[in-house]
Short mmCIF file of C-alpha atoms and ligand atoms in Angstrom, two decimals:
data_model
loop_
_atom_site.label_atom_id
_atom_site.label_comp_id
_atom_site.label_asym_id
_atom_site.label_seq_id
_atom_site.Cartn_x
_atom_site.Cartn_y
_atom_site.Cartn_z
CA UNK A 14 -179.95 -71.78 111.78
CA UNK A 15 -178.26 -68.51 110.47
CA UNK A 16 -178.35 -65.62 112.46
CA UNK A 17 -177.81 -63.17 109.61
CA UNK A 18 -180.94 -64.77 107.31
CA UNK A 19 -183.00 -64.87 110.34
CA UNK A 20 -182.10 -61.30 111.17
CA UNK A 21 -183.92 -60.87 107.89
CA UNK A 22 -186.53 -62.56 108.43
CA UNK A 23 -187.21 -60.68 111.47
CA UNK A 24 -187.84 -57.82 109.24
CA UNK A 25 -190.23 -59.36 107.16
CA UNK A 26 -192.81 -59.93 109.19
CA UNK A 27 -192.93 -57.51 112.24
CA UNK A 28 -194.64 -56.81 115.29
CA UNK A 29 -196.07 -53.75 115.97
CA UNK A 30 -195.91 -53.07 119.32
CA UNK A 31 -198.65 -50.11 120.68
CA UNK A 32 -197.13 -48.39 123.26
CA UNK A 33 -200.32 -48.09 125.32
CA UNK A 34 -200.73 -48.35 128.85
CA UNK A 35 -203.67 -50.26 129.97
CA UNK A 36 -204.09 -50.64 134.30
CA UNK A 37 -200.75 -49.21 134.07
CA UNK A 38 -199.32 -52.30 132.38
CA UNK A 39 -196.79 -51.87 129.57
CA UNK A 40 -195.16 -53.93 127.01
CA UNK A 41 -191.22 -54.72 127.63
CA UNK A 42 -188.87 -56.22 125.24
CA UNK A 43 -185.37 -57.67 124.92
CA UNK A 44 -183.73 -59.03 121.74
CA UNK A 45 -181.34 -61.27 122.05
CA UNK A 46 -179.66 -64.76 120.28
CA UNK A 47 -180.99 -68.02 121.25
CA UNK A 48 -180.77 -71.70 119.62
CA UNK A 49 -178.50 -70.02 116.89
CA UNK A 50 -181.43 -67.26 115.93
CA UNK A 51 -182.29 -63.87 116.96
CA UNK A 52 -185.05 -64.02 119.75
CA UNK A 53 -187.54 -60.89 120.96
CA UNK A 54 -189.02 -61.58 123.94
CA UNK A 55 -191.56 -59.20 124.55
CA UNK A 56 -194.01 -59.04 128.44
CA UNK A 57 -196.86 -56.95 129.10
CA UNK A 58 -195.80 -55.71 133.03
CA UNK A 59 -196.27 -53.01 135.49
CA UNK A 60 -192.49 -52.37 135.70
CA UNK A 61 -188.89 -53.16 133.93
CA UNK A 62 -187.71 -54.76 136.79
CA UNK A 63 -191.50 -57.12 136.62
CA UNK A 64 -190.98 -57.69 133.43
CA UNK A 65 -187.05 -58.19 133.22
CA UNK A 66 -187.70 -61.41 135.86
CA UNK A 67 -190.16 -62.79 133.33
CA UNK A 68 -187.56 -62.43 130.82
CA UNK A 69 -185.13 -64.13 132.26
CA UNK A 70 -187.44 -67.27 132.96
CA UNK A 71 -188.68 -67.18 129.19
CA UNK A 72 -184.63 -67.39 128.28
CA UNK A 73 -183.60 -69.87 130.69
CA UNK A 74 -186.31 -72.35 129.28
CA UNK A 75 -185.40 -71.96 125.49
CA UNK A 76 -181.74 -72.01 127.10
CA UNK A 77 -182.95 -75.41 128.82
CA UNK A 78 -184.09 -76.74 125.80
CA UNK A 79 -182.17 -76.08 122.98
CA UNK A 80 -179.72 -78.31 125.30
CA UNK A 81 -181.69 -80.80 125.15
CA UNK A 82 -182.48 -80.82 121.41
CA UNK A 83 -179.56 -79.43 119.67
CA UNK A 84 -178.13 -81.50 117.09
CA UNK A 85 -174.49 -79.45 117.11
CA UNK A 86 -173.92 -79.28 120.93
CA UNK A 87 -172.57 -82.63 121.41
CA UNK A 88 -173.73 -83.08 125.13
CA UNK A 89 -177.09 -83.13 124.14
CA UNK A 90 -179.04 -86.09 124.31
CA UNK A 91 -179.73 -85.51 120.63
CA UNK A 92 -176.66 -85.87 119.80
CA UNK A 93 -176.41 -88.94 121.79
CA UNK A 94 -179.23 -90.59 119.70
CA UNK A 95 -177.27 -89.59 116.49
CA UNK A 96 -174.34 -90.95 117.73
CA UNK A 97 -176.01 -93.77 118.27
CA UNK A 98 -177.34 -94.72 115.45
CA UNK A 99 -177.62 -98.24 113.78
CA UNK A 100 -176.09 -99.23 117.35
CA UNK A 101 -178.56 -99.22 120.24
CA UNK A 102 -181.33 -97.47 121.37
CA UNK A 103 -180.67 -94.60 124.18
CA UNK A 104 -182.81 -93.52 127.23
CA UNK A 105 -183.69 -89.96 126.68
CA UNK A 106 -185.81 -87.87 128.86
CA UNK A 107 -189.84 -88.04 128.52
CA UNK A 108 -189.68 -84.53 127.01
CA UNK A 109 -187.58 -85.13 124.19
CA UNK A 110 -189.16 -88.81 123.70
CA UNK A 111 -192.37 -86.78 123.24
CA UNK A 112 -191.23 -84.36 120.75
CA UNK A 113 -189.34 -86.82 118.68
CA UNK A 114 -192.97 -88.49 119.06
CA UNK A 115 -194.79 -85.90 117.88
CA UNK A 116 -192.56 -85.20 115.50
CA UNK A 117 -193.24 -88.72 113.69
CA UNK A 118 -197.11 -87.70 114.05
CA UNK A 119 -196.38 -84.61 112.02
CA UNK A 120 -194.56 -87.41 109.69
CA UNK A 121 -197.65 -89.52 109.01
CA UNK A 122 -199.77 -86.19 109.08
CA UNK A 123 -197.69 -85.33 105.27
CA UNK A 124 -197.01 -88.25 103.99
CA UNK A 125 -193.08 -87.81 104.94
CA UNK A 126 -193.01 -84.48 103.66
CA UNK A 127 -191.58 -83.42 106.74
CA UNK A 128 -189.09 -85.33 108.45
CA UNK A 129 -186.65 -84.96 111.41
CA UNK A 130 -184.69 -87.46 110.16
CA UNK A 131 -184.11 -85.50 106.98
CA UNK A 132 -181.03 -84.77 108.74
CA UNK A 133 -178.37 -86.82 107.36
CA UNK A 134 -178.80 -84.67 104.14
CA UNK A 135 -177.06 -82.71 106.25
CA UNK A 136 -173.78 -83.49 105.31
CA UNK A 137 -174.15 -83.51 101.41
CA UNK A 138 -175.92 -80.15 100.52
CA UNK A 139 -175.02 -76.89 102.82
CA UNK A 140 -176.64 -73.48 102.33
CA UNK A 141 -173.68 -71.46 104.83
CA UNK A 142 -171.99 -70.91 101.47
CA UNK A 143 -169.79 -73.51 101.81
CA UNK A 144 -171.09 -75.72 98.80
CA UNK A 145 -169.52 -74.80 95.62
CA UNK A 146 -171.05 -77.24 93.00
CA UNK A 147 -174.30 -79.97 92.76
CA UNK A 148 -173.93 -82.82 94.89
CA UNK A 149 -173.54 -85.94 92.48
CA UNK A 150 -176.63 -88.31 92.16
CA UNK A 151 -174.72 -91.04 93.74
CA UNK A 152 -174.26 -89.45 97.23
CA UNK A 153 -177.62 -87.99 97.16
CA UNK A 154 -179.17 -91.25 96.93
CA UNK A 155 -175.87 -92.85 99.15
CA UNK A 156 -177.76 -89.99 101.89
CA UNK A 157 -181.28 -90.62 100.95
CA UNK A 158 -181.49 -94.27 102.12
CA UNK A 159 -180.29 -93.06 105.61
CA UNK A 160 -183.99 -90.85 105.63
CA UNK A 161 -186.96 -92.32 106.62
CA UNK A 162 -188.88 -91.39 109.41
CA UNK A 163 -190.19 -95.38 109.77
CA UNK A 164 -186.86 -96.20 110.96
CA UNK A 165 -187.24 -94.10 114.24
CA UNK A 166 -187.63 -97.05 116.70
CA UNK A 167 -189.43 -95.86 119.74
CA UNK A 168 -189.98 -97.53 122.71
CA UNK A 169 -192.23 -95.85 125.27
CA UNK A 170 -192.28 -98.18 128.60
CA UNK A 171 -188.18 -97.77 128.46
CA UNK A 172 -188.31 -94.37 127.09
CA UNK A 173 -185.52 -95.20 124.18
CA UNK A 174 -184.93 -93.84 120.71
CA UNK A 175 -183.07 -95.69 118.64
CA UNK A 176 -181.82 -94.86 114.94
CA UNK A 177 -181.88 -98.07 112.90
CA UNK A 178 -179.57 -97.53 110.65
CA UNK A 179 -176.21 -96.39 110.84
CA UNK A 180 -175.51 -92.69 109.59
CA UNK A 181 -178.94 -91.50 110.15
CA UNK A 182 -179.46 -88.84 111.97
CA UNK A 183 -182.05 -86.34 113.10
CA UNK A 184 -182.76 -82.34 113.53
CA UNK A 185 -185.17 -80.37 114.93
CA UNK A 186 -184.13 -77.07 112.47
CA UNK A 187 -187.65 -77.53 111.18
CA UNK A 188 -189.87 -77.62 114.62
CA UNK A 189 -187.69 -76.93 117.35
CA UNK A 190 -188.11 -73.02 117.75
CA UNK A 191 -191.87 -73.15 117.59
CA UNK A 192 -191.53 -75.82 120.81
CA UNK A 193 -189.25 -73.83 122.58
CA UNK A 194 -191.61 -70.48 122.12
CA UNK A 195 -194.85 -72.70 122.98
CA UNK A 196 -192.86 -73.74 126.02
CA UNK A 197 -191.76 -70.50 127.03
CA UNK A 198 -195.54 -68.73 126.64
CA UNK A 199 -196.82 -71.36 128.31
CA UNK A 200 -194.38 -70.86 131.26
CA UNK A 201 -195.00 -67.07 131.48
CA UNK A 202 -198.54 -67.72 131.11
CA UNK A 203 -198.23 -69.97 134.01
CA UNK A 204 -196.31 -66.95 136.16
CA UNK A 205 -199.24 -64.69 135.40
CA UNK A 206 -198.24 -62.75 132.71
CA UNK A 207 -201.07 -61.76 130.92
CA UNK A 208 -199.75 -60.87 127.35
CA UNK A 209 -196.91 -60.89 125.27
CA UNK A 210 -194.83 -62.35 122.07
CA UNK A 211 -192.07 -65.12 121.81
CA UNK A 212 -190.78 -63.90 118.59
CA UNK A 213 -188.01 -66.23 117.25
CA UNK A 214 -186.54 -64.45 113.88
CA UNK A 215 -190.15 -63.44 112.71
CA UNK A 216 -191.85 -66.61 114.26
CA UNK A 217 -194.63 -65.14 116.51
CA UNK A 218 -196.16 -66.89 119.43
CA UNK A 219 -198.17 -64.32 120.93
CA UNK A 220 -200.81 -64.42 124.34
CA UNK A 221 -203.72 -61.42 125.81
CA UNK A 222 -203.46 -58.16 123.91
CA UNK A 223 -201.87 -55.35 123.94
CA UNK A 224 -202.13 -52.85 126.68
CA UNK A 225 -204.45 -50.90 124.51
CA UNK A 226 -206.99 -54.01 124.18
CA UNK A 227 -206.12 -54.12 120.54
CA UNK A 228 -205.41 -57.28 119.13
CA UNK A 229 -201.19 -58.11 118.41
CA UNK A 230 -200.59 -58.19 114.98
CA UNK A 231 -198.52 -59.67 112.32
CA UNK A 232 -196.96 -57.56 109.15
CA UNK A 233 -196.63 -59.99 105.73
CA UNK A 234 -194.56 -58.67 102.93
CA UNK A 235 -194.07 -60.54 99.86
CA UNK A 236 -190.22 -62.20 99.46
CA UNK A 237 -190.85 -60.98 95.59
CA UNK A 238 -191.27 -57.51 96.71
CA UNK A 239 -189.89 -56.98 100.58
CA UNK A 240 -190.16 -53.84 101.18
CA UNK A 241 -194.71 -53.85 101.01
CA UNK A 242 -196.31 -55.32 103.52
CA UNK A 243 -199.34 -56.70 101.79
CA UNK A 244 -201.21 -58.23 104.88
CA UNK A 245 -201.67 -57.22 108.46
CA UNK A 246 -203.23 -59.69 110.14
CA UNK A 247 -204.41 -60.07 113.79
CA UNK A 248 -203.08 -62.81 115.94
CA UNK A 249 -204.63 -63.88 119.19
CA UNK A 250 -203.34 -66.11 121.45
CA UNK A 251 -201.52 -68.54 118.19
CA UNK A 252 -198.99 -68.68 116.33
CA UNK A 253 -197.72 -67.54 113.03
CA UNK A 254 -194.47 -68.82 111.37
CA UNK A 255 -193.26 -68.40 107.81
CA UNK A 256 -190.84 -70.64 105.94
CA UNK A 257 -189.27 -68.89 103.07
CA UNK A 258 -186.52 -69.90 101.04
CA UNK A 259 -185.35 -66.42 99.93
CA UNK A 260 -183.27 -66.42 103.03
CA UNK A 261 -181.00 -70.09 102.43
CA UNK A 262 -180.00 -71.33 99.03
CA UNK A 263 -177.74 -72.03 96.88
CA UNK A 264 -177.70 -71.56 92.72
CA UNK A 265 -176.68 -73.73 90.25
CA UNK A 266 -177.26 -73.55 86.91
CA UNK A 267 -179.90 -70.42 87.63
CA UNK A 268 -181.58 -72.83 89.67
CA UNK A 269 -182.35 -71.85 93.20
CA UNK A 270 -182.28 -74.95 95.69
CA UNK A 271 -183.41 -74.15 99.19
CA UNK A 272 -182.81 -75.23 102.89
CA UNK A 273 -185.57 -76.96 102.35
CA UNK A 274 -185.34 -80.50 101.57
CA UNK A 275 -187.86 -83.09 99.83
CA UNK A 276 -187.11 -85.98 102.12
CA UNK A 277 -188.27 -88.70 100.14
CA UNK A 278 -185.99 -87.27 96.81
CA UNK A 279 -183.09 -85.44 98.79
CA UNK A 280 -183.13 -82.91 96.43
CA UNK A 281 -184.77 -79.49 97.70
CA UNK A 282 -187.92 -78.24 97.55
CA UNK A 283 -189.02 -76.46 94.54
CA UNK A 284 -191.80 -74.37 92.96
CA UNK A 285 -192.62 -71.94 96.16
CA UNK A 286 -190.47 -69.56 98.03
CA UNK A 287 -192.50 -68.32 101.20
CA UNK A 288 -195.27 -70.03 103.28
CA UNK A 289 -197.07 -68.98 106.16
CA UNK A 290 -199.08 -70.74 108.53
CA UNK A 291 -201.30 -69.59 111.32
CA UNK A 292 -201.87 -72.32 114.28
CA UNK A 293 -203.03 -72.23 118.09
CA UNK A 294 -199.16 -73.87 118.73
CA UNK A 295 -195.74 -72.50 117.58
CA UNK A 296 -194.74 -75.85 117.34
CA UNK A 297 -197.69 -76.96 114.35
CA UNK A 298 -197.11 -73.58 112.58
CA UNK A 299 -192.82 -74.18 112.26
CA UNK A 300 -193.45 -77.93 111.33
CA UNK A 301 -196.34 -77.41 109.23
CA UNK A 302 -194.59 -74.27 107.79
CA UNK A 303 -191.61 -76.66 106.51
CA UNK A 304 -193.85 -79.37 104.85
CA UNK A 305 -196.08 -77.05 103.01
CA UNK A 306 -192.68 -75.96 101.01
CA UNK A 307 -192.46 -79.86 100.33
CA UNK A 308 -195.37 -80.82 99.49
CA UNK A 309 -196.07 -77.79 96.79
CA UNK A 310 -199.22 -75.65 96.69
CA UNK A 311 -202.04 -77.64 95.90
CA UNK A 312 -201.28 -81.24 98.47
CA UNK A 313 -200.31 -78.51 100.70
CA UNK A 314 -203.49 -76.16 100.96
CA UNK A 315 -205.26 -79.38 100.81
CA UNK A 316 -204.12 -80.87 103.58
CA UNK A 317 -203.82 -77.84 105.97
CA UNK A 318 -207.61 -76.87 105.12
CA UNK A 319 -208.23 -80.29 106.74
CA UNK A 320 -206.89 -79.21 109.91
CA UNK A 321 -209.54 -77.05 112.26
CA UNK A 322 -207.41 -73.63 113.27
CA UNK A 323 -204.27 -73.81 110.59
CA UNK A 324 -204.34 -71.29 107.93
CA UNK A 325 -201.88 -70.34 105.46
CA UNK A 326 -200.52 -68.37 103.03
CA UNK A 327 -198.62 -69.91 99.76
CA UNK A 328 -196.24 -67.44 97.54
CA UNK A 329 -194.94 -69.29 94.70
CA UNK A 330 -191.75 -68.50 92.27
CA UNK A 331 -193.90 -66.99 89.76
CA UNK A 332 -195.41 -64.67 93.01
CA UNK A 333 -198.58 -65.58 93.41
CA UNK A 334 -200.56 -65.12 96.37
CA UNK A 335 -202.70 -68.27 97.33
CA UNK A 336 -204.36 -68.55 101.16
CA UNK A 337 -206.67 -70.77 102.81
CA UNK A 338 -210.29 -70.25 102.48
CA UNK A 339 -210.85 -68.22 105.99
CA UNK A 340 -207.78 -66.06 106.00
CA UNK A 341 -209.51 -62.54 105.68
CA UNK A 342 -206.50 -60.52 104.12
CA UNK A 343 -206.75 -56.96 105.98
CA UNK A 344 -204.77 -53.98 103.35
CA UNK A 345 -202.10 -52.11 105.65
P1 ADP B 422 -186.30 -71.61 109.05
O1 ADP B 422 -184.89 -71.81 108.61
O2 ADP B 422 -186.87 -70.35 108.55
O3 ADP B 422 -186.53 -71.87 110.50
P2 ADP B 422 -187.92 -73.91 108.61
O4 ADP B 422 -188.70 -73.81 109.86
O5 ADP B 422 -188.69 -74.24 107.38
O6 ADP B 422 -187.13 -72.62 108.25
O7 ADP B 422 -186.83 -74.99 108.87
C1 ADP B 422 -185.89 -75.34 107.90
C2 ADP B 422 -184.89 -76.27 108.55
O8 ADP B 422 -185.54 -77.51 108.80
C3 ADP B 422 -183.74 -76.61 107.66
O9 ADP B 422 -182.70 -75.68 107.81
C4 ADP B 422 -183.37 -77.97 108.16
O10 ADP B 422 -182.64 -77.85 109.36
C5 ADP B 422 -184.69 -78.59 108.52
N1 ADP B 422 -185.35 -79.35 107.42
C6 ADP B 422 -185.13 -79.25 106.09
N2 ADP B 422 -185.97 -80.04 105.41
C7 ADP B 422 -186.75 -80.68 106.32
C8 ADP B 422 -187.81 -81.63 106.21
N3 ADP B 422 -188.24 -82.06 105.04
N4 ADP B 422 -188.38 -82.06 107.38
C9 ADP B 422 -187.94 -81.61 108.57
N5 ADP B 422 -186.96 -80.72 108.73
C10 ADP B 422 -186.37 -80.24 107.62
MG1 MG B 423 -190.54 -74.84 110.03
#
């Protein structure tokens, strides 16, 4: 995750924050960098002190898990399954057991589209500028074998993971920050805070309304044209999460490969360069948001019109505009 594209992204969809006072409650923010990504954290609360202890919970738990989860901090237990893999299973707390499994739900859900053990494709194409020409064919299908969401061997009563084979490897870059902002809502939420946003680089995970009674809502500007926002769209108690690959790439030949990558090719995605998706969890909307980009425009509004509360919103390289049937497009 790359603080400077998601700085970006955190202009491209933006919250607009009313300044209202409502029993006297008002809305208190803090921006800050968490799990690698620019975070703003935002309470409805009588006071700054109220509202700064909220904070401070909501940070401690994404703190709390991006420990747990985080593929480059070598302590975590993440890494430990990495490390582990082709070798033997490892215990892992019931938390992380449960994402991974929900993870391989999400798996099945797009027929491998998305992937957390997409991973080991890690090593062979980077989008931090460091890659200077086109992986060969060989070591993208060398790193290809190593994906494959199948060979995630879980074992519930012993609460293992275990990577079959040896270099796999897997990342939450895709799902990860929509878990962490579900957790953290649901934490406030818990503490009696009655509204607010978990914005995580222009993910929003929002809860109540603002102190005015309106409804929170979301800006979306067209990557082809950044600077108009062509939707403003109202967002209660859900989440809304766009994957766009204006942010990471690299060129080649005047062709732009993204961040993005087709799991079951290990080349990247191609053909759209901005979804959106609208779900009651952050977690759905991030994942969902990912395998969209894979599975292209028309598999991908397919399948997410199957699903009862996703919606989304599909810009494609040429720049058109396609949504799912009951997203009502409100003109800023
Ligand atoms: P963002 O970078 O805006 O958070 P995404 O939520 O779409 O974008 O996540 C992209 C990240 O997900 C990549 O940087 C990579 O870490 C990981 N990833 C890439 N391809 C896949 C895939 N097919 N399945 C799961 N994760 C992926
Ligand atoms: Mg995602």
């Amino acid at each position: 995750m790359h603080s400077q594209n998601k700085l970006k992204k955190a202009f491209t969809i933006l919250a607009f924050l009313a300044v209202g006072f409502l029993f006297g409650q008002q809305p208190y923010k803090r921006t800050l960098k968490l799990m690698g990504s620019r975070f703003d954290i935002t309470v409805v609360a009588k006071d700054s002190l109220e509202a700064n202890g909220y904070i401070d919970l909501a940070v401690n738990e994404i703190s709390r898990i991006e420990r747990l989860i985080s593929s480059w901090d070598e302590n975590s237990q993440t890494s430990e399954i990495n490390r582990n893999a082709g070798i033997e299973p490892v215990k892992v707390d019931a938390e992380l057991y449960n994402l991974i499994q929900r993870a391989i739900g999400i798996s099945n859900l797009t027929d491998g589209a998305f992937d957390i053990s997409y991973a080991s494709m890690d090593k062979i194409w980077k989008f931090d500028g460091s890659m200077k020409e086109m992986p060969s064919k060989e070591s993208i299908q060398n790193s290809v074998s190593k994906v494959g969401f199948h060979n995630i061997v879980l074992d519930k009563e012993n609460s293992t993971v275990f990577l079959k084979l040896d270099g796999m490897k897997i990342g939450f870059g895709a799902i990860g920050k929509g878990y962490a902002a579900d957790r953290a809502k649901d934490l406030l939420i818990s503490k009696g805070v009655v509204s607010g946003i978990i914005n995580a680089s222009g993910d929003m995970n929002t809860w109540g309304r603002q102190p005015d009674g309106k409804e929170w809502k979301v800006a979306i500007t067209n990557p082809m044209d950044k600077n108009k926002v062509f939707a403003l769209l109202p967002i209660t108690d859900g989440a809304v999460v766009t994957s766009g690959n204006y942010e990471k790439y690299v060129n080649f030949n005047n062709v732009r490969y993204t961040h993005i990558i087709d799991p079951r090719t290990g080349y990247p995605a191609t053909g759209i360069i901005s979804v959106t998706v609208f779900a009651p969890k952050a977690e759905l909307a991030d994942a969902l948001a990912t395998s969209v980009f894979v599975m292209g425009k028309e598999v991908g509004l397919n399948r997410i019109e199957q699903l009862p509360k996703v919606e989304c919103i599909i810009i494609d390289d040429k720049g058109n505009i396609t949504k799912s049937k009951n997203i009502q497009i409100e003109r800023p």
